[in-house]
Coordinates of C-alpha atoms and ligand atoms in Angstrom, one line a residue:
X1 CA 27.1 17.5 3.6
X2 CA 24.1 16.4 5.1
X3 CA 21.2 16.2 2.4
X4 CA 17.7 15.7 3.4
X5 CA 14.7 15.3 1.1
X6 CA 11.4 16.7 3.2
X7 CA 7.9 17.2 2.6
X8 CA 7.0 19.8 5.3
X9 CA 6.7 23.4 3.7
X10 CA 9.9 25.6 3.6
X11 CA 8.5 28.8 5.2
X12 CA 9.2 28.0 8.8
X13 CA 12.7 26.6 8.2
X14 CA 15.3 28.7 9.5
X15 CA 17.5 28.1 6.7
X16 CA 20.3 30.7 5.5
X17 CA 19.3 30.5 2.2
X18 CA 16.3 29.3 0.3
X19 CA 16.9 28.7 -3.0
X20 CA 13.6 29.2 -5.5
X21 CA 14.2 27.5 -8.8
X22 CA 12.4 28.8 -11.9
X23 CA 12.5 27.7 -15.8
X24 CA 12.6 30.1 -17.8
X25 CA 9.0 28.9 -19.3
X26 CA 7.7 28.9 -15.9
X27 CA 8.9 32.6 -15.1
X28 CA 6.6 34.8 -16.5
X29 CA 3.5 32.7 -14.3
X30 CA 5.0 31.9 -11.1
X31 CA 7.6 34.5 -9.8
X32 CA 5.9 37.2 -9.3
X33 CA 3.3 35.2 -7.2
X34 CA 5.7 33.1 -4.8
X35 CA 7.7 36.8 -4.5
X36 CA 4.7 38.4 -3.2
X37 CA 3.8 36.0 -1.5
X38 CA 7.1 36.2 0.3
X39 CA 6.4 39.7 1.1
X40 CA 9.5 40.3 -1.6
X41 CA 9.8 43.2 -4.2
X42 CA 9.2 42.3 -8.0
X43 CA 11.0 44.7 -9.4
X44 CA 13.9 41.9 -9.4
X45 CA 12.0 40.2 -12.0
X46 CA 13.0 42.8 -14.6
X47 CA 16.7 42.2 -14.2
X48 CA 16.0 38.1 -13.8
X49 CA 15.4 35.4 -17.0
X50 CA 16.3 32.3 -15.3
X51 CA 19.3 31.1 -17.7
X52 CA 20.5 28.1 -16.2
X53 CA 22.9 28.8 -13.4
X54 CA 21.4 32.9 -12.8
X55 CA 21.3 33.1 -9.7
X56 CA 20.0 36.8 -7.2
X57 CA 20.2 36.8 -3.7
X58 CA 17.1 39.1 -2.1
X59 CA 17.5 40.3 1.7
X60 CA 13.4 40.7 2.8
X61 CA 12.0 40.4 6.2
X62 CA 8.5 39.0 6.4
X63 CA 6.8 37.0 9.0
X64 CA 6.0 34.6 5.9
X65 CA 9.7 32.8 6.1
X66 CA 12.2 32.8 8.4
X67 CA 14.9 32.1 6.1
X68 CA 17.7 34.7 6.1
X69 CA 18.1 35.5 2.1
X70 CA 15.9 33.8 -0.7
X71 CA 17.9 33.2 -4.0
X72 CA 16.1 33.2 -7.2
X73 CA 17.6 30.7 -9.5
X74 CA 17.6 29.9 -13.3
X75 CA 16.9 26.3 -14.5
X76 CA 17.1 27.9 -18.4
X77 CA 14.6 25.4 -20.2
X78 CA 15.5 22.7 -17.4
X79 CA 15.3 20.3 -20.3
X80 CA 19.0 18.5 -20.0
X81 CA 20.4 17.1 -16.4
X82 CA 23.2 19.8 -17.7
X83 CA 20.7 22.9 -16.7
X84 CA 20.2 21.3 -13.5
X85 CA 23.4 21.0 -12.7
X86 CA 24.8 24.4 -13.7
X87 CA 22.6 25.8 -11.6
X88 CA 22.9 23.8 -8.8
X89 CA 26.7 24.2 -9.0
X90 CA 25.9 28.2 -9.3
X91 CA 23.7 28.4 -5.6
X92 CA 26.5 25.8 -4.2
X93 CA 29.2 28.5 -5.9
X94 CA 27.1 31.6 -4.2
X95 CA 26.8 29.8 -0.9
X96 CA 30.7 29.0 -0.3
X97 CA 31.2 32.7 -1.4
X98 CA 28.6 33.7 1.0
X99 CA 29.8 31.1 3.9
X100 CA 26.4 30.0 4.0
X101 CA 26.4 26.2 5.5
X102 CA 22.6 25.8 5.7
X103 CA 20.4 25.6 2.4
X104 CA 17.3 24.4 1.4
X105 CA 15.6 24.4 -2.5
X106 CA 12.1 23.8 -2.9
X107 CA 11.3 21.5 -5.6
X108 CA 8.1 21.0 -5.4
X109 CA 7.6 21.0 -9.0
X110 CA 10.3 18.2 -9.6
X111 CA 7.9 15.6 -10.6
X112 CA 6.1 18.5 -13.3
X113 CA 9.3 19.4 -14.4
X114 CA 10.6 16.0 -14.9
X115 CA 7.1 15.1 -17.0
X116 CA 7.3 18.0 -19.3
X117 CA 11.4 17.2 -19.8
X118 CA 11.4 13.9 -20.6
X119 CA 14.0 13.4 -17.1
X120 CA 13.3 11.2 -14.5
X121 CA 12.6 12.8 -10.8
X122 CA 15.4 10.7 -9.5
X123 CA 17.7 11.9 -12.6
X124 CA 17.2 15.7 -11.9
X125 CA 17.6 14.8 -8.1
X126 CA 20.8 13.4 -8.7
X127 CA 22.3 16.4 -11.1
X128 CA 21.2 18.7 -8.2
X129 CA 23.5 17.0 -6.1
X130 CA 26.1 16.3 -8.5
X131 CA 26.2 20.0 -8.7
X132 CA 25.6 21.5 -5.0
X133 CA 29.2 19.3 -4.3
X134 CA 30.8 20.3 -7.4
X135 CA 30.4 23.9 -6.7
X136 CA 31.0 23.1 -3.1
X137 CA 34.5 21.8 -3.9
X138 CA 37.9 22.9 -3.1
X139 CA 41.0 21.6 -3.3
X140 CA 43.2 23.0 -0.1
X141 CA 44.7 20.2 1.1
X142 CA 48.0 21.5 0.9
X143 CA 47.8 24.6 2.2
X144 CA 48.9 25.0 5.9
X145 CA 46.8 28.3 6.4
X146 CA 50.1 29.7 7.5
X147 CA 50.5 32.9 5.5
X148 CA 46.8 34.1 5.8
X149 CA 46.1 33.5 9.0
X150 CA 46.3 36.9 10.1
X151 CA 44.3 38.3 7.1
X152 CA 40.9 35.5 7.0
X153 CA 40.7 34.0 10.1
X154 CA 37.8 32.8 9.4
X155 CA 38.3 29.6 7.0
X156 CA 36.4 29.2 3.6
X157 CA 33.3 26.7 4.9
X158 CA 31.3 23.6 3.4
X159 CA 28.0 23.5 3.0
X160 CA 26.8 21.3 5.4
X161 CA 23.1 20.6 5.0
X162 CA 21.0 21.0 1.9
X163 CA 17.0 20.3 2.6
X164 CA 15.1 19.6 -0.6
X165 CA 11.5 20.2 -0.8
X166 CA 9.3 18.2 -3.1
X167 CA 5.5 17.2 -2.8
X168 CA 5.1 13.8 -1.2
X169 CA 4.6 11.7 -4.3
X170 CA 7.9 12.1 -5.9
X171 CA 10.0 11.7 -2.3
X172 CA 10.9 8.4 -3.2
X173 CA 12.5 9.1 -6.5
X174 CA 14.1 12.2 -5.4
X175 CA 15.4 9.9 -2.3
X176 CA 16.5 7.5 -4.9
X177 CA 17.8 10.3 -7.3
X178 CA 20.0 12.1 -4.2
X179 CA 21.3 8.7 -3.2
X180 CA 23.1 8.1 -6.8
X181 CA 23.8 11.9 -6.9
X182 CA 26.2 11.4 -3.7
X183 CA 27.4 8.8 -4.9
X184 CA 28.8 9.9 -8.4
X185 CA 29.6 13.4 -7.0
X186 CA 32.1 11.1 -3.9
X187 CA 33.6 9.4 -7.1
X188 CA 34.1 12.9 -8.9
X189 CA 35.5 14.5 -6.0
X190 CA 38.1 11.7 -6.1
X191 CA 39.4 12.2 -9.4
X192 CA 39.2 15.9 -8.8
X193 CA 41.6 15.3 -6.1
X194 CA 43.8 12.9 -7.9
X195 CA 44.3 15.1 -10.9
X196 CA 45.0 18.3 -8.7
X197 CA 47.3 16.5 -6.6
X198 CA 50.9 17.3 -8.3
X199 CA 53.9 14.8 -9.0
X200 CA 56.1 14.6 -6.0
X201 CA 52.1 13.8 -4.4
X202 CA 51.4 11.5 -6.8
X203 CA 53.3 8.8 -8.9
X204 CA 51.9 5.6 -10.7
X205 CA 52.5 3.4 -7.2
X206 CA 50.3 6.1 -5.4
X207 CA 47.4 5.6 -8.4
X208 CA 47.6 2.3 -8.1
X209 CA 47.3 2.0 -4.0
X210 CA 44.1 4.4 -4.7
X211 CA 42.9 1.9 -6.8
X212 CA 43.6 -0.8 -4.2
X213 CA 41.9 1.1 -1.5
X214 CA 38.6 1.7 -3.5
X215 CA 38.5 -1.5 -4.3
X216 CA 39.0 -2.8 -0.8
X217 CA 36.0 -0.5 0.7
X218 CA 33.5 -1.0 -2.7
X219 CA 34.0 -4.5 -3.4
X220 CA 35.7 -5.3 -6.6
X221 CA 39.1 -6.8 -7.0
X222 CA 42.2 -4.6 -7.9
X223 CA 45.8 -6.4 -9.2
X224 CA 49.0 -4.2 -9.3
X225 CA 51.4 -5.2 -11.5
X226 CA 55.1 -4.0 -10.2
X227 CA 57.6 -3.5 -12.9
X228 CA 59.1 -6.4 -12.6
X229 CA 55.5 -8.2 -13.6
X230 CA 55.3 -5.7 -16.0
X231 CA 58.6 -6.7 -17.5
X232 CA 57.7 -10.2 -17.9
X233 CA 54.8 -9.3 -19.5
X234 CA 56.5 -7.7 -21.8
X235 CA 54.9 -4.4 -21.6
X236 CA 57.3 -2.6 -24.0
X237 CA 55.7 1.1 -24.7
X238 CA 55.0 1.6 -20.9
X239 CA 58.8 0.6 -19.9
X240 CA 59.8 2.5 -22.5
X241 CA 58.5 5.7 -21.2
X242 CA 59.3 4.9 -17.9
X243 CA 63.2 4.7 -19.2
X244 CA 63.7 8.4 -17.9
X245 CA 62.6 7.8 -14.3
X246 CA 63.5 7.1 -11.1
X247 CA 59.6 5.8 -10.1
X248 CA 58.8 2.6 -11.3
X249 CA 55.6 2.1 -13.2
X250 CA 52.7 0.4 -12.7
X251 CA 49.9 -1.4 -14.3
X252 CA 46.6 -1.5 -12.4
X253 CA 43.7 -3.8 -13.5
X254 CA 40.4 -3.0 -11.6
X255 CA 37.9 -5.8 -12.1
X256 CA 33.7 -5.2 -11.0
X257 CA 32.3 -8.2 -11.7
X258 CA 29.1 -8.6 -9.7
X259 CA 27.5 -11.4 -8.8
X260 CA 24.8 -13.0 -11.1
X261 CA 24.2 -12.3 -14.8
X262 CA 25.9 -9.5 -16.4
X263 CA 24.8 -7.5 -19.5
X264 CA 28.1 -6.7 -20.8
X265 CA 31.7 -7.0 -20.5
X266 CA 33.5 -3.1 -20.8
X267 CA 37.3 -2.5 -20.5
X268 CA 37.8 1.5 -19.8
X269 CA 41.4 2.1 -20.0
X270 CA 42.7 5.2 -19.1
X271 CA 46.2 7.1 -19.2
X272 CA 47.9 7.4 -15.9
X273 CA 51.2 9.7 -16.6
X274 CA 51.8 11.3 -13.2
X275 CA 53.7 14.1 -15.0
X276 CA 54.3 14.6 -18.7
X277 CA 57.9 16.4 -19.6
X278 CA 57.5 15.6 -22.7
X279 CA 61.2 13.3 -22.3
X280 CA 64.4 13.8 -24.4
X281 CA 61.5 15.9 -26.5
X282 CA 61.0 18.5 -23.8
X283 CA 58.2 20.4 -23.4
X284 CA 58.3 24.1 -23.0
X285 CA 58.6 25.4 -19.2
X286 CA 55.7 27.4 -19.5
X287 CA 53.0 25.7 -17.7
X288 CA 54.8 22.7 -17.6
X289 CA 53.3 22.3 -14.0
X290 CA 49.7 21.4 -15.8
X291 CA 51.1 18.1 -17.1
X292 CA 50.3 17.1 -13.6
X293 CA 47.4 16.2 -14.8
X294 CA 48.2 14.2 -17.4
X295 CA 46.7 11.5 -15.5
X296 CA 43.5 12.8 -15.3
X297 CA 42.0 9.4 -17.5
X298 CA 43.7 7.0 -15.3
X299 CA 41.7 8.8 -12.3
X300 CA 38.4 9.4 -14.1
X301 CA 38.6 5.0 -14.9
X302 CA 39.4 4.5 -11.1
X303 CA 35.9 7.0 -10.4
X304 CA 33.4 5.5 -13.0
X305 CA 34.8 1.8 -11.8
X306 CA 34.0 3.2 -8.0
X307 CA 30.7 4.8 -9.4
X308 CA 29.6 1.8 -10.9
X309 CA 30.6 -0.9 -8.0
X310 CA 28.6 1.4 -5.5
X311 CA 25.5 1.6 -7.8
X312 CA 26.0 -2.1 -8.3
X313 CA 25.4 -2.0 -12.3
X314 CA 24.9 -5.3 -13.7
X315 CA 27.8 -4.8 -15.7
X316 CA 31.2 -6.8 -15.8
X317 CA 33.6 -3.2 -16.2
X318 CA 37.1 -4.1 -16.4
X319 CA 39.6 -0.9 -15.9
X320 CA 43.0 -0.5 -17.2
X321 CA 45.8 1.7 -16.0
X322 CA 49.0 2.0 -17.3
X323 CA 51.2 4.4 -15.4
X324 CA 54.5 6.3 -15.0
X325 CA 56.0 9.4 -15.5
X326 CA 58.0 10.6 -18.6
X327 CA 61.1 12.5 -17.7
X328 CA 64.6 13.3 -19.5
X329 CA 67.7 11.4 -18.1
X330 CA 70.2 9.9 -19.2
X331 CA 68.9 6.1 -19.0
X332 CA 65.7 8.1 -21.0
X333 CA 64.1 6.7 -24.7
X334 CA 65.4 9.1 -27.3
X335 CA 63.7 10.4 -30.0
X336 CA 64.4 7.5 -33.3
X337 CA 64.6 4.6 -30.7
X338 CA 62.4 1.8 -31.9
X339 CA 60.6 0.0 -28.9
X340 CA 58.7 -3.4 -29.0
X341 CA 55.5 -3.3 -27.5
X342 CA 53.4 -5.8 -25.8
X343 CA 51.7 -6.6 -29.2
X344 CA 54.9 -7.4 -31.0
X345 CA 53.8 -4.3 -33.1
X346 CA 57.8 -2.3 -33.0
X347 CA 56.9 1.4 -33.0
X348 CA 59.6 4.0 -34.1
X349 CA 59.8 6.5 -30.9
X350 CA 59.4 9.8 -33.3
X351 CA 58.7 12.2 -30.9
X352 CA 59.3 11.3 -26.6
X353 CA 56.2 13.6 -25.8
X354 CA 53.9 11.4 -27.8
X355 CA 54.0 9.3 -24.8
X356 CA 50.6 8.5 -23.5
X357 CA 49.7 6.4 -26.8
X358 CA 52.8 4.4 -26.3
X359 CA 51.2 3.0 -22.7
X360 CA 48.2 3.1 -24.0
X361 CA 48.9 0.7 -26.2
X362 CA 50.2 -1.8 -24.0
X363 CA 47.0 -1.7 -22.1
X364 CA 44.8 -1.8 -25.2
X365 CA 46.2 -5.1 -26.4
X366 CA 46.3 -6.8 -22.7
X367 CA 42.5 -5.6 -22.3
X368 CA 41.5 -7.5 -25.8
X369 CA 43.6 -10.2 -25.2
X370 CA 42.7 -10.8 -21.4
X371 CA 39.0 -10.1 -21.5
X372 CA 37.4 -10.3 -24.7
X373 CA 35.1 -7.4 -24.1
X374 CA 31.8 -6.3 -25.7
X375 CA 33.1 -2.6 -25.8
X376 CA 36.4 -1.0 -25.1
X377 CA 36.8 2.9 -24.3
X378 CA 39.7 4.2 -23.4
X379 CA 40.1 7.8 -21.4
X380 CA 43.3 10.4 -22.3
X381 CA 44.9 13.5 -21.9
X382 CA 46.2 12.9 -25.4
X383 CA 46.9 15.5 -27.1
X384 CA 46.9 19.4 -27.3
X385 CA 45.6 19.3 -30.7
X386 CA 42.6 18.4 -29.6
X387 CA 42.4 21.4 -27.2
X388 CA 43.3 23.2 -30.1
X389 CA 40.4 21.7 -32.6
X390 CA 37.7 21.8 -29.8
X391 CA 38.8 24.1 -26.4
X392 CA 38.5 23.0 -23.2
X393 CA 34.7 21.9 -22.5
X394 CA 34.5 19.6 -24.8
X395 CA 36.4 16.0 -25.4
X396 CA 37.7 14.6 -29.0
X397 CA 35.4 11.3 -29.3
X398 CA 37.0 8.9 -32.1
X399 CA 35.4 5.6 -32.6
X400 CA 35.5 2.7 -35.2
X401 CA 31.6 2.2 -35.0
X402 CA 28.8 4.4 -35.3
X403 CA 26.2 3.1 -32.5
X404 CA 28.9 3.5 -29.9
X405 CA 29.6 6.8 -30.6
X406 CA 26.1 8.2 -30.7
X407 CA 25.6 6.5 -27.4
X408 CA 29.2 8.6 -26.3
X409 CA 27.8 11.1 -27.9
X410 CA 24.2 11.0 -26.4
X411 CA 25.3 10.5 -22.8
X412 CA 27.5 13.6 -22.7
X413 CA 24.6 15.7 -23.9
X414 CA 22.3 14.5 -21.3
X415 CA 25.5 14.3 -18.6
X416 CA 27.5 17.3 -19.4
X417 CA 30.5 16.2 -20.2
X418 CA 30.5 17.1 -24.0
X419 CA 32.0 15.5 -26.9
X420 CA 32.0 15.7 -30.6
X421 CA 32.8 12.7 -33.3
X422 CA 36.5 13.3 -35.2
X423 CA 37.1 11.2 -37.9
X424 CA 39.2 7.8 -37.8
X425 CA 39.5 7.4 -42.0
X426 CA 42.4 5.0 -43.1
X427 CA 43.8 8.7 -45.1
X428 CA 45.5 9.7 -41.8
X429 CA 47.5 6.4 -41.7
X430 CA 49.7 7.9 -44.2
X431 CA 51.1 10.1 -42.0
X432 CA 52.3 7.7 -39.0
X433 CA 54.2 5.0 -41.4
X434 CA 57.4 4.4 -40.2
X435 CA 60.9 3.6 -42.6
X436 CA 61.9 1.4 -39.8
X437 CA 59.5 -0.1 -37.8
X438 CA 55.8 -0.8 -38.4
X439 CA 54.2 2.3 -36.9
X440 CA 55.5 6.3 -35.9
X441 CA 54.3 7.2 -32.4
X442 CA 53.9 11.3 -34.1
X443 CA 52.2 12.1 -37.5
X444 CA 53.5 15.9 -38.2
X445 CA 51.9 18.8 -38.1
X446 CA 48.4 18.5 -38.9
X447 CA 45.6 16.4 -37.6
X448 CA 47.0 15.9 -34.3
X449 CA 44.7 14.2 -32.4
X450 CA 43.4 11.9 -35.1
X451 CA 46.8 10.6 -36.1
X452 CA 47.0 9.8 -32.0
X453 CA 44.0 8.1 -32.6
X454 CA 44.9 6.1 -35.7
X455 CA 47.9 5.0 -33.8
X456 CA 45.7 3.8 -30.7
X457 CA 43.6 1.6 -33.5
X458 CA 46.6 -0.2 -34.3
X459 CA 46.6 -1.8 -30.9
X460 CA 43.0 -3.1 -30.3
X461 CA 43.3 -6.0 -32.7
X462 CA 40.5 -5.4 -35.1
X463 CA 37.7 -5.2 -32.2
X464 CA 34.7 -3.9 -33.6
X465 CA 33.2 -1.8 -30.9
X466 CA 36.3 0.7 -29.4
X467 CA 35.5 4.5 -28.7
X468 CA 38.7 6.4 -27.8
X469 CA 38.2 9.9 -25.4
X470 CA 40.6 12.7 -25.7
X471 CA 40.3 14.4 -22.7
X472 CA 42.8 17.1 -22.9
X473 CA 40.6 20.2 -22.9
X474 CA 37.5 19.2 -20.5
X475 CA 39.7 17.3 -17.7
X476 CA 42.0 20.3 -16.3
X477 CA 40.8 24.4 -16.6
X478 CA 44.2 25.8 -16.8
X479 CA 44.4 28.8 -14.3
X480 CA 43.6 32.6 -15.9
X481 CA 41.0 30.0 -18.2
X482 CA 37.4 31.5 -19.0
X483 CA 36.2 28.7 -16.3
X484 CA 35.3 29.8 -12.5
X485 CA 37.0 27.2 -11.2
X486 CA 40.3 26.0 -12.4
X487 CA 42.3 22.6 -11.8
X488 CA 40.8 19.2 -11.9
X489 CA 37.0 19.2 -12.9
X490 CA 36.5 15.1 -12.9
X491 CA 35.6 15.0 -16.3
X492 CA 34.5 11.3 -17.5
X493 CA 32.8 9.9 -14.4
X494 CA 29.3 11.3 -15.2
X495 CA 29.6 10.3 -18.9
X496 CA 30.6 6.8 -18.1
X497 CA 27.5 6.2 -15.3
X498 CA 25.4 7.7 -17.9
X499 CA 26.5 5.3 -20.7
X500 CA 27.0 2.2 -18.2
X501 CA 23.5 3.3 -16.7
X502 CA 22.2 2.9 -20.2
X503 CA 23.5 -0.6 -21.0
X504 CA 22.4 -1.9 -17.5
Ligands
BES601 N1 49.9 15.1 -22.4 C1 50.1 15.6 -23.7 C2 48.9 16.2 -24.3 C3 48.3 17.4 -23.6 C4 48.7 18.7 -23.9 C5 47.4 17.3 -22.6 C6 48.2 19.8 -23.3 C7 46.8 18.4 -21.9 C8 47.3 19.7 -22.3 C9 50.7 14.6 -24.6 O1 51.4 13.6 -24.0 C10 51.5 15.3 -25.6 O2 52.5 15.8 -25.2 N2 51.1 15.3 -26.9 C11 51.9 15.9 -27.9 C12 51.9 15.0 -29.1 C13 52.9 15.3 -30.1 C14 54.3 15.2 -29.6 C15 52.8 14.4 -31.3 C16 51.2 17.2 -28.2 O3 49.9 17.3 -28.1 O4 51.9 18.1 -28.5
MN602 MN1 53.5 14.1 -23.9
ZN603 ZN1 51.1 13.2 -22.1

């Protein structure tokens, strides 16, 4: 997608669809003139409030414009980057289903808008762009076009140009803002791919080699350990799940360090299990084919590390991937085995399915040990309590300290990528004791995702500044889901550039 910010006016641009953004403040005074002005009826205006992401397509013919259709588009209050970008994933949405490949959205009133928001131009250029690829995306890759070629002959298109308007003394910010918005949307796409793209495509080697490549083209280092590596390291909870398979793991450490001074040091660590069975402790068949994406926070850590290299934060972020798949077999870990894991901590294996904190934990403890970092957040697919406590748009935050979390929390308001605090009190400890060993990888019945979170406490060696991300819900909209678009959404990636953004 070509993206152009211009200055010229949009009336003699023979675009297929010119998008008019309105606030819903800024309704009541301005539609009615820019529709007559565009020779356009204003009856529309009856059925129209500009919610964020309402979007209606008008067919005119005036000598005023030569574009084909206008689109009238909500911006709600346009006071969070979220409104932006729900509506600029809603008139990418309508132009895919329209196989329209030309836009172009007149924002003249970006720098007003921005002023009266308290956003900055290049911030609401950049959630315009975010959203115009996120809506623009598809995941067909593996389809052949076989079957329906007969029946569509015409394949689904992109959009390939998007021309945004503004007045000439906020170009350079919008410039600056669609430059980071390309960026972070490349990043999402990524991990949108990565989490789509199911087991027998991709297995901890194949994260890991993704890992390599980005690193290669953006310019930070990337070190694989094999399983042998990961052996002598002693890496018990991540051989332990890998027990069951015929793939070996791996352990990926991505290290940004940019030249000169940095600000901070920040580990993200996130769960790479290529496909969940749940082990010995099967899951259900229903669905089962979802736990493909049970990687999701091992891809979302490979994106913000990308995101941030490419913006080139001054920021030291050190990502952490510990991945495998968890199948049954015979060589598998059975439910009551007690496994050693790199800590020394022995953890009694109550429950084969509560995998992802048993690799997490390896990863925890080598990221405190290794790197002494100012902050540590770690990215999972953790639990389906937490999709039960909070549904699928929002992610379980848990963190042992308070300024961390309302920055978490702060930067998924102004992102979109929601999440809301849980509780971490030393009451739910209770419930993962072990008779046997010092810790229970499953707590019983209630408090799911908390007790995964306790667990995940234990292996971060009193650090004082750790926020742990259950991404279960927001990461993957299973399909028949009250969400347009199912699969992988890339979840993470703009919450972490918001947060990283904020400590640069
Ligand atoms: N990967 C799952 C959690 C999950 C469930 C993610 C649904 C996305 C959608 C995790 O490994 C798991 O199986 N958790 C168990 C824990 C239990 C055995 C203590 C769960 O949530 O049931
Ligand atoms: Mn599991
Ligand atoms: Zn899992």
């Amino acid at each position: 997608m070509k993206i152009s910010v211009i200055k010229n006016d949009l009336d003699q641009i023979a675009t297929e669809l010119l998008v008019l953004p309105f606030t819903s403040g800024a309704l009541k005074n301005e539609a009615e003139k820019t529709l007559e002005s565009l020779e356009l009826d204003t009856k529309v205006l009856k059925d129209f409030k500009a919610d964020a992401g309402e979007i209606i397509v008008l067919y005119g013919s005036s000598t005023r414009y030569v574009a084909a259709r206008v689109a009238l588009l909500g911006l709600g209050e346009g006071k969070t980057i979220e409104d932006w970008r729900k509506a600029s994933v809603a008139f990418a949405t309508k132009a895919v289903d329209l196989k329209i490949e030309k836009i172009a959205i007149d924002c003249s009133s970006i720098a007003q808008l921005a002023a009266s928001t308290e956003q900055t131009v290049s911030g609401l250029a950049a959630s315009l762009v975010i959203g115009c690829f996120a809506g623009n995306y598809r995941f067909d890759q593996l389809k052949s076009g076989k079957l329906d070629k007969k029946k569509s002959p015409k394949k689904p298109k992109d959009i390939t140009e998007l021309l945004i308007k503004v007045d000439a003394d906020a170009l350079e910010d919008t410039e600056k803002g669609v430059a980071e918005g390309k960026i972070v949307a490349s990043c999402q796409k990524m991990v949108r791919d990565l989490v789509n793209l199911p087991a027998n495509y991709l297995q901890a080697e194949d994260i890991s080699k993704t890992a390599v490549e980005s690193g290669k083209k953006h310019g930070y280092d990337v070190k694989v350990f094999n399983k042998k590596e990961i052996e002598s390291l002693g890496m018990g909870g991540l051989l332990a799940v890998n027990k069951g398979s015929v793939q070996p793991p791996t352990f990926t450490v991505l290290d940004y360090n940019p030249k000169g001074k940095h600000k901070a040091v920040v580990a993200l660590v996130g769960k790479g299990v290529t496909f969940d069975s749940g082990g010995i402790s099967i899951k259900p068949s229903e669905n089962m084919g979802e736990m493909k994406s049970d990687m999701s926070g091992a891809a979302s850590v490979i994106g913000a590390v990308e995101a941030v290299a490419r913006l080139g934060l001054p920021l030291h972020v050190i990502g952490l991937i510990p991945a495998t798949d968890n199948m049954p077999s015979g060589t598998a870990q059975t439910p009551g085995d007690v496994i050693t894991t790199y800590s020394g901590i022995t953890v009694e294996v109550g429950n084969t399915d509560a995998e992802g904190r048993l690799i997490l934990a390896d990863a925890l403890t080598y990221a405190t040990e290794k790197y002494n970092p100012d902050v540590i957040i770690d990215l999972a697919t953790l639990t389906g309590a937490c999709i039960v406590a909070l549904g699928y748009a929002v992610a379980g935050l848990f963190s042992n300290n308070d300024k961390l979390a309302d920055e978490i929390y702060q930067a998924g308001q102004q992102s979109g990528d929601k999440v809301w605090r849980m509780p971490l009190w030393d009451l739910y400890d209770e419930q993962i004791k072990s008779d046997v060993a010092d810790v229970n990888n499953t707590g019983g019945r209630g408090a799911g995702s908390i007790t995964a979170a306790k667990f995940l406490e234990k292996f971060i060696d009193g650090h004082k500044n750790w926020a742990h991300i259950d991404i279960a819900g927001p990461s993957f909209q299973p399909k028949g889901g009250s969400n347009k678009v199912n699969g992988g959404t890339g979840f993470g990636v703009s919450l972490l550039v918001e947060l990283l953004k904020k400590w640069s």
